[in-house]
Coordinates of C-alpha atoms in Angstrom, one line a residue:
X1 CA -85.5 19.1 -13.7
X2 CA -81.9 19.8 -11.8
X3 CA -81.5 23.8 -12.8
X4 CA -84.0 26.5 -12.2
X5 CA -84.9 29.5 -14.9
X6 CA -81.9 31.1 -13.3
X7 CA -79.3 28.8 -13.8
X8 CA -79.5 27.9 -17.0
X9 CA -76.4 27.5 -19.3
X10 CA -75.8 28.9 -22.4
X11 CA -73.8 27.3 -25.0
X12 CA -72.8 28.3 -28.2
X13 CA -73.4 25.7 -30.9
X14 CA -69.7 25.5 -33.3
X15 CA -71.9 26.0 -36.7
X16 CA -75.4 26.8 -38.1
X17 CA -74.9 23.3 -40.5
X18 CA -76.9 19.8 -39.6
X19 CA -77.1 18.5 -37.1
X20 CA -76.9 21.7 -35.1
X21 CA -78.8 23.6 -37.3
X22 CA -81.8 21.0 -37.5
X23 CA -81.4 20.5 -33.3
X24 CA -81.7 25.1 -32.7
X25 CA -84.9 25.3 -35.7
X26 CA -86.3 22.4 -33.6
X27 CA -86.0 23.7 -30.1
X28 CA -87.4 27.2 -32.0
X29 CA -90.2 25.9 -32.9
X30 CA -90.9 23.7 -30.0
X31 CA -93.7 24.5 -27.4
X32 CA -92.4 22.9 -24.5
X33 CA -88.9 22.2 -24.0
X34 CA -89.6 18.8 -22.1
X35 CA -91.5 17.2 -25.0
X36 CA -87.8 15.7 -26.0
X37 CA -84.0 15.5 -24.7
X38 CA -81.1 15.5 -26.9
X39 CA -79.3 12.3 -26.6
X40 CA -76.5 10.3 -28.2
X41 CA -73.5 11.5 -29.1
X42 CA -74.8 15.2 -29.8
X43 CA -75.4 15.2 -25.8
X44 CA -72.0 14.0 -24.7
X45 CA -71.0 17.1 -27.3
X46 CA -72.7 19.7 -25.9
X47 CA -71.9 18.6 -22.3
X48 CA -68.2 19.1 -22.9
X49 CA -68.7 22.2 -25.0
X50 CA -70.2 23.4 -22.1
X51 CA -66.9 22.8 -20.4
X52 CA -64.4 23.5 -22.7
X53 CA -63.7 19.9 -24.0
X54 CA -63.5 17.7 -26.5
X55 CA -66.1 14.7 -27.9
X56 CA -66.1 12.4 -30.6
X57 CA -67.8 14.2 -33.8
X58 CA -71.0 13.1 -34.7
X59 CA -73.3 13.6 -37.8
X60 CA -76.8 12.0 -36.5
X61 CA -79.4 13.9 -33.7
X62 CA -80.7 11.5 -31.6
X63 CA -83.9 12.6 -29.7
X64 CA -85.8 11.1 -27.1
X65 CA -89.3 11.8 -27.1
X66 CA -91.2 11.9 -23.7
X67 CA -94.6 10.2 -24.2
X68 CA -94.7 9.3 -20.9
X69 CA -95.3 12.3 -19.5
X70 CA -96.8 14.2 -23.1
X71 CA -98.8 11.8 -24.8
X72 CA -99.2 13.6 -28.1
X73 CA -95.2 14.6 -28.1
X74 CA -94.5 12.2 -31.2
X75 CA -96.8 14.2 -33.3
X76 CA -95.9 17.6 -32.0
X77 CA -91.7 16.3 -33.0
X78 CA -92.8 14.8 -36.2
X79 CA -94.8 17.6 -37.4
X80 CA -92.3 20.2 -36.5
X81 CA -89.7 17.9 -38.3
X82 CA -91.8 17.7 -41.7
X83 CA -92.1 21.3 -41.5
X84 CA -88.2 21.7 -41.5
X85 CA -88.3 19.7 -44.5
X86 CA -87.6 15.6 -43.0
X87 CA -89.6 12.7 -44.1
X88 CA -89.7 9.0 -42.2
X89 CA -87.4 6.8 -43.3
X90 CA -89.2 3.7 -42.3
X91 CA -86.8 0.7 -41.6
X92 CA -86.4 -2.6 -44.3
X93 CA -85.9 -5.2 -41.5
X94 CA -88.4 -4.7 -39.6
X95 CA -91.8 -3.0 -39.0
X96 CA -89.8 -0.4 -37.2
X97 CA -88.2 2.7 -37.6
X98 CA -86.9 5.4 -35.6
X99 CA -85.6 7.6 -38.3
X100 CA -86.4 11.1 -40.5
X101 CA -83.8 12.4 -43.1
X102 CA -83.6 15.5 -45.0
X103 CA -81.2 14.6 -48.0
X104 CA -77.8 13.5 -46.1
X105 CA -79.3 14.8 -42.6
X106 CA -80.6 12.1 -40.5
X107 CA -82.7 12.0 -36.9
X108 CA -83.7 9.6 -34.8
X109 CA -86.9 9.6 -32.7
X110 CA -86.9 7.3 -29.8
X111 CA -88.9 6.5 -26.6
X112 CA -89.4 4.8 -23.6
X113 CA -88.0 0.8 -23.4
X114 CA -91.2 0.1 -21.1
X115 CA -94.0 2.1 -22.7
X116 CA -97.6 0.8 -21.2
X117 CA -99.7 -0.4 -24.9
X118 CA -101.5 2.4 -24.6
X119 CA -98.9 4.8 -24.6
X120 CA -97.0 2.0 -27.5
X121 CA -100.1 3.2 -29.5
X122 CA -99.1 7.0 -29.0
X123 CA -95.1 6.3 -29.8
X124 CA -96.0 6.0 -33.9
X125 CA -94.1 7.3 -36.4
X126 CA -96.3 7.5 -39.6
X127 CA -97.9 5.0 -38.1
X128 CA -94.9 2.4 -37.6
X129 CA -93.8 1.8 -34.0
X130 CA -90.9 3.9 -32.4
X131 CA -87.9 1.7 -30.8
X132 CA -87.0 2.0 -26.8
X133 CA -84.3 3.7 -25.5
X134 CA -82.2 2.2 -23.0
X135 CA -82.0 3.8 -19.9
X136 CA -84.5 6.7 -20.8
X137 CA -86.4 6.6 -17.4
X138 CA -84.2 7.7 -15.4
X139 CA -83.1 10.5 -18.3
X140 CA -86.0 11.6 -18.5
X141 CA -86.0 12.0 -14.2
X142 CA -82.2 13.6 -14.5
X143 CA -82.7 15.9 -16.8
X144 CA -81.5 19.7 -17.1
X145 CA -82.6 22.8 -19.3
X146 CA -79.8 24.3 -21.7
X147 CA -80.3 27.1 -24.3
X148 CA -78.4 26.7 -27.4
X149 CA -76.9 30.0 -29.3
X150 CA -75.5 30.5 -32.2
X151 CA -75.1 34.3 -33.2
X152 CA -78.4 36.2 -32.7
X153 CA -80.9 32.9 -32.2
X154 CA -81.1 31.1 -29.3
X155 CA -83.4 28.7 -27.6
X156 CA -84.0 26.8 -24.8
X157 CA -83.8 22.8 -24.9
X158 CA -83.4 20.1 -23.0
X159 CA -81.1 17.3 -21.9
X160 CA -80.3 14.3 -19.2
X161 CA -77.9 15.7 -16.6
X162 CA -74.4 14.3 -16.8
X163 CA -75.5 11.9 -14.2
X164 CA -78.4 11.2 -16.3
X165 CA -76.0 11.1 -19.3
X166 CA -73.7 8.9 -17.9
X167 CA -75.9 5.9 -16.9
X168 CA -77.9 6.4 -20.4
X169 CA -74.6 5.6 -22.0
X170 CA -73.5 2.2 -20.4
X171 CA -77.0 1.4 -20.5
X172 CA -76.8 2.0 -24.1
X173 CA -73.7 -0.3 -24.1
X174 CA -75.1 -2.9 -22.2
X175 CA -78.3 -3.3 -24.6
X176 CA -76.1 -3.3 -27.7
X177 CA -75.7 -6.0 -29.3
X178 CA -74.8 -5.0 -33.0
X179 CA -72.2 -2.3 -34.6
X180 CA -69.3 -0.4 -32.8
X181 CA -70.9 -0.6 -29.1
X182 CA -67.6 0.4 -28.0
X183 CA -68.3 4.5 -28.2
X184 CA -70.6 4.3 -25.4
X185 CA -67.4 3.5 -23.2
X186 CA -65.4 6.3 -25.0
X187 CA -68.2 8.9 -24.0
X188 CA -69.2 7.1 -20.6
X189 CA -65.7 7.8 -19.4
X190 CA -65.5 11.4 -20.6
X191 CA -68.7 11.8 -19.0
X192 CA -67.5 10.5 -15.8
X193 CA -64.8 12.5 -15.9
X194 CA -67.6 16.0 -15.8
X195 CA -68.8 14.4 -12.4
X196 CA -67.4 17.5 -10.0
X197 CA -69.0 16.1 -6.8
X198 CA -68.9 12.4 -6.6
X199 CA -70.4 12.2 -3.2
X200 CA -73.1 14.3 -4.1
X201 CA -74.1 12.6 -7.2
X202 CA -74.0 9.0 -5.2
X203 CA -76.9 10.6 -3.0
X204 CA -79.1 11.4 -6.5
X205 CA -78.6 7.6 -7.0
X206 CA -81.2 4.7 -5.5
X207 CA -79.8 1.8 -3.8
X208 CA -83.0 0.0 -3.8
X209 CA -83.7 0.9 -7.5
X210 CA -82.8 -2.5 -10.0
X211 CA -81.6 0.0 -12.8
X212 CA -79.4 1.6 -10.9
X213 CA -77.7 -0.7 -9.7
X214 CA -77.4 -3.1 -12.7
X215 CA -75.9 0.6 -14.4
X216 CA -73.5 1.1 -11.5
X217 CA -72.3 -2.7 -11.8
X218 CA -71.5 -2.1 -15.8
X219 CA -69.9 0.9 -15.3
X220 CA -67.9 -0.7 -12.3
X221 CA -67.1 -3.9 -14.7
X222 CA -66.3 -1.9 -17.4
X223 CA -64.0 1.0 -16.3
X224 CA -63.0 0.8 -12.9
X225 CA -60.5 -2.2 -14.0
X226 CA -56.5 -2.2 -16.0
X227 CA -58.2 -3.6 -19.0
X228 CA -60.4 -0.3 -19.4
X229 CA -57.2 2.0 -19.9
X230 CA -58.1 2.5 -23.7
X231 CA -61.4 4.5 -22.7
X232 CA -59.3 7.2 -20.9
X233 CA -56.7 7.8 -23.8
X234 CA -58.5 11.2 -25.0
X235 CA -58.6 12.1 -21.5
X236 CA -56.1 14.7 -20.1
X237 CA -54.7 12.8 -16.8
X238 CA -57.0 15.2 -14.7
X239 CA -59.8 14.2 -16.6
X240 CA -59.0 10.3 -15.9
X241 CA -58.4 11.5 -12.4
X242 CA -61.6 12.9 -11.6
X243 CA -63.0 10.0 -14.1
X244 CA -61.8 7.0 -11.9
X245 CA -62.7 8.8 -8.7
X246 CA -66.7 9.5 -9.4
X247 CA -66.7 5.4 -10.6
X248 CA -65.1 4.3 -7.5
X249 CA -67.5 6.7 -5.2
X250 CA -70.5 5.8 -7.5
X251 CA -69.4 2.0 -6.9
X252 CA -70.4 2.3 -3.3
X253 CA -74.0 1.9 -4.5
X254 CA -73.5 -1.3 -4.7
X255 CA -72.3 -2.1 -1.0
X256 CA -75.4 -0.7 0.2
X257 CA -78.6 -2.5 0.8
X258 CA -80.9 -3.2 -1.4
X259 CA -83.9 -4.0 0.6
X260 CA -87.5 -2.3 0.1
X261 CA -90.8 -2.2 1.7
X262 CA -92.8 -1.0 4.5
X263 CA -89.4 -1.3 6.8
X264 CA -87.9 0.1 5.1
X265 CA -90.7 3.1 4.7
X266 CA -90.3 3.2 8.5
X267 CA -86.8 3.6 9.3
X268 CA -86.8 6.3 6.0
X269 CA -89.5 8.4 7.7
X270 CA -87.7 8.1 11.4
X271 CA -84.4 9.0 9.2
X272 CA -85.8 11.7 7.5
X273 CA -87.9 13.7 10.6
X274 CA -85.2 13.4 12.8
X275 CA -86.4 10.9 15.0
X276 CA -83.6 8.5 16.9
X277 CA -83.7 5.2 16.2
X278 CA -84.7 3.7 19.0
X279 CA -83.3 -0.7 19.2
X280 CA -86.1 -3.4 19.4
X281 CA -88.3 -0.9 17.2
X282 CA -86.8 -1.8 13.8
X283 CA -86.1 -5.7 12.7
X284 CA -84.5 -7.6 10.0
X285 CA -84.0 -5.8 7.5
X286 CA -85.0 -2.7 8.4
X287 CA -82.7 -2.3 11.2
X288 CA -79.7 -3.6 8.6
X289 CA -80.7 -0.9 6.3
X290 CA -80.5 2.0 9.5
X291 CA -77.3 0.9 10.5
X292 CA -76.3 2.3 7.4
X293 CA -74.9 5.8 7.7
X294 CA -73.7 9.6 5.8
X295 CA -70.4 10.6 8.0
X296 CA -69.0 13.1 6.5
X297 CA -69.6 11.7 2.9
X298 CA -68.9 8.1 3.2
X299 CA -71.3 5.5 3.9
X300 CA -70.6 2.9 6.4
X301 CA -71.9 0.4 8.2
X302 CA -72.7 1.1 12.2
X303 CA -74.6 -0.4 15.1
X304 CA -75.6 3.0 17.0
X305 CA -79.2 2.3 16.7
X306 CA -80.0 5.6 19.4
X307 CA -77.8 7.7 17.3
X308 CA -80.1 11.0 16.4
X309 CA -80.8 11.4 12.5
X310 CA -79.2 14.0 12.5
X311 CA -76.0 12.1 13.0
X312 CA -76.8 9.5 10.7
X313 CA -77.2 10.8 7.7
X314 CA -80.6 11.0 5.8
X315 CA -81.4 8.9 2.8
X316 CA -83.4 11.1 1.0
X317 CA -82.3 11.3 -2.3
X318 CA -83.2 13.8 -5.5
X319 CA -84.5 12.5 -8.5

């Protein structure tokens, strides 16, 4: 979790009418605030209300449900859903579903894309399997507590960070296949454009992790090029300012090596206890992966093997 209890925003949700209405009663009722994360387009919403901006509307509450570290979370979101009145809605293609509706009111429960079969067995809704979310891992990793108000009530919730946000999106897009796919752009490059430190958000990403950088490519392909100038239309030209910067800095990721291991391990561990690192100690790829170094915010590439950590740069990196 990126906030602690004293940091925690509070935001003031527009109207007491669905889907706000059914997302407050839930987080109410809820034991533990980490047994779900808003998603979808509701998240995007509330990140820019948080700072003053404007999203696409949005009728449906996505939520997704963390079995991986709660096993019995399904249950606990399903139950509190019948209680508000919402019934499964199981799907006609398929075995299936996702979603509960209330009348016109709709919400969709989903769960980790790579779910163990054990914890497959656990992500049932009235006994019909749950569908994967792409890009919820990492969501669930860079995630942030909010507390929704609206008049008197209030409650505490959570949500992936805008970082977390972000790479959920284009993930999203990239794992579409069906229906207007394009919105995930729309809200990845508003999202971007929330990115107030760049620099700082690179170091929360993982060079050597294949998600991350498969998400940093898309978003690179995507809206770092001419062709993408249609995603930044609702911007404001500060927005698409700060936008473009954070997916050129973020882009570095993918300069960087991507080599793992016990080298690795070793060079990390000199890096991060300050040791120097000494030449002829470190090979291959190891030593490739040292020369690598923080100055002053940008990565480059350097042969100064006796340099002291501290000089360097560290590689450690937040969730």
């Amino acid at each position: 979790m990126n906030n602690s209890q004293q940091d925690i925003p509070v935001i003031d949700i527009p109207a007491q009418t669905h889907p706000w209405s059914t997302v407050l009663a839930l987080a109410e009722a809820t034991d533990d605030p980490t047994d779900w994360r808003l998603t979808g387009g509701l998240m995007v919403q509330l990140h820019a209300m948080a700072r003053g901006t404007e999203a696409r509307p949005t009728t449906d509450a996505d939520l997704l449900v963390d079995v991986l570290t709660h096993q019995h979370a399904v249950r606990r979101v399903e139950d509190l859903l019948k209680s508000l009145g919402f019934t499964t809605h199981v799907g006609t293609l398929s075995d299936y579903t996702t979603r509960m509706t209330r009348g016109t009111a709709v919400v969709d429960l989903l769960v980790d894309n790579h779910l163990s079969p054990f914890l497959k067995n656990r992500a049932r809704l009235d006994g019909h399997p749950l569908l994967g979310m792409p890009g919820s891992r990492k969501a669930v990793a860079r995630s942030m507590l909010v507390t929704l108000r609206y008049e008197d009530t209030q409650a505490t919730m959570c949500i992936p960070d805008v970082l977390g946000a972000l790479l959920m999106k284009i993930a999203s897009w990239r794992e579409t296949h069906q229906g207007d796919r394009s919105r995930h752009l729309y809200d990845a490059a508003l999202l971007a454009s929330m990115i107030d430190d760049p620099r700082k958000e690179l170091l929360r990403l993982d060079c050597h992790s294949p998600s991350d950088r498969r998400n940093i490519k898309t978003l690179t392909e995507q809206l770092a090029g001419d062709d993408a100038d249609d995603y930044f239309d609702p911007l404001s030209p500060e927005q698409v300012a700060q936008a473009k910067m954070a997916i050129n800095e973020f882009s570095r990721l993918l300069a960087m090596p991507r080599h793992g291991g016990r080298q690795r391990s070793i060079c990390d561990n000199r890096l991060r206890y300050g040791d120097d690192v000494e030449r002829g100690k470190l090979r291959g790829d190891a030593k490739a992966w040292c020369t690598w170094m923080l100055d002053e915010g940008r990565w480059a590439q350097g042969a100064n093997y006796n340099a002291p950590a501290a000089e360097q740069g560290t590689w450690r990196r937040a969730a």
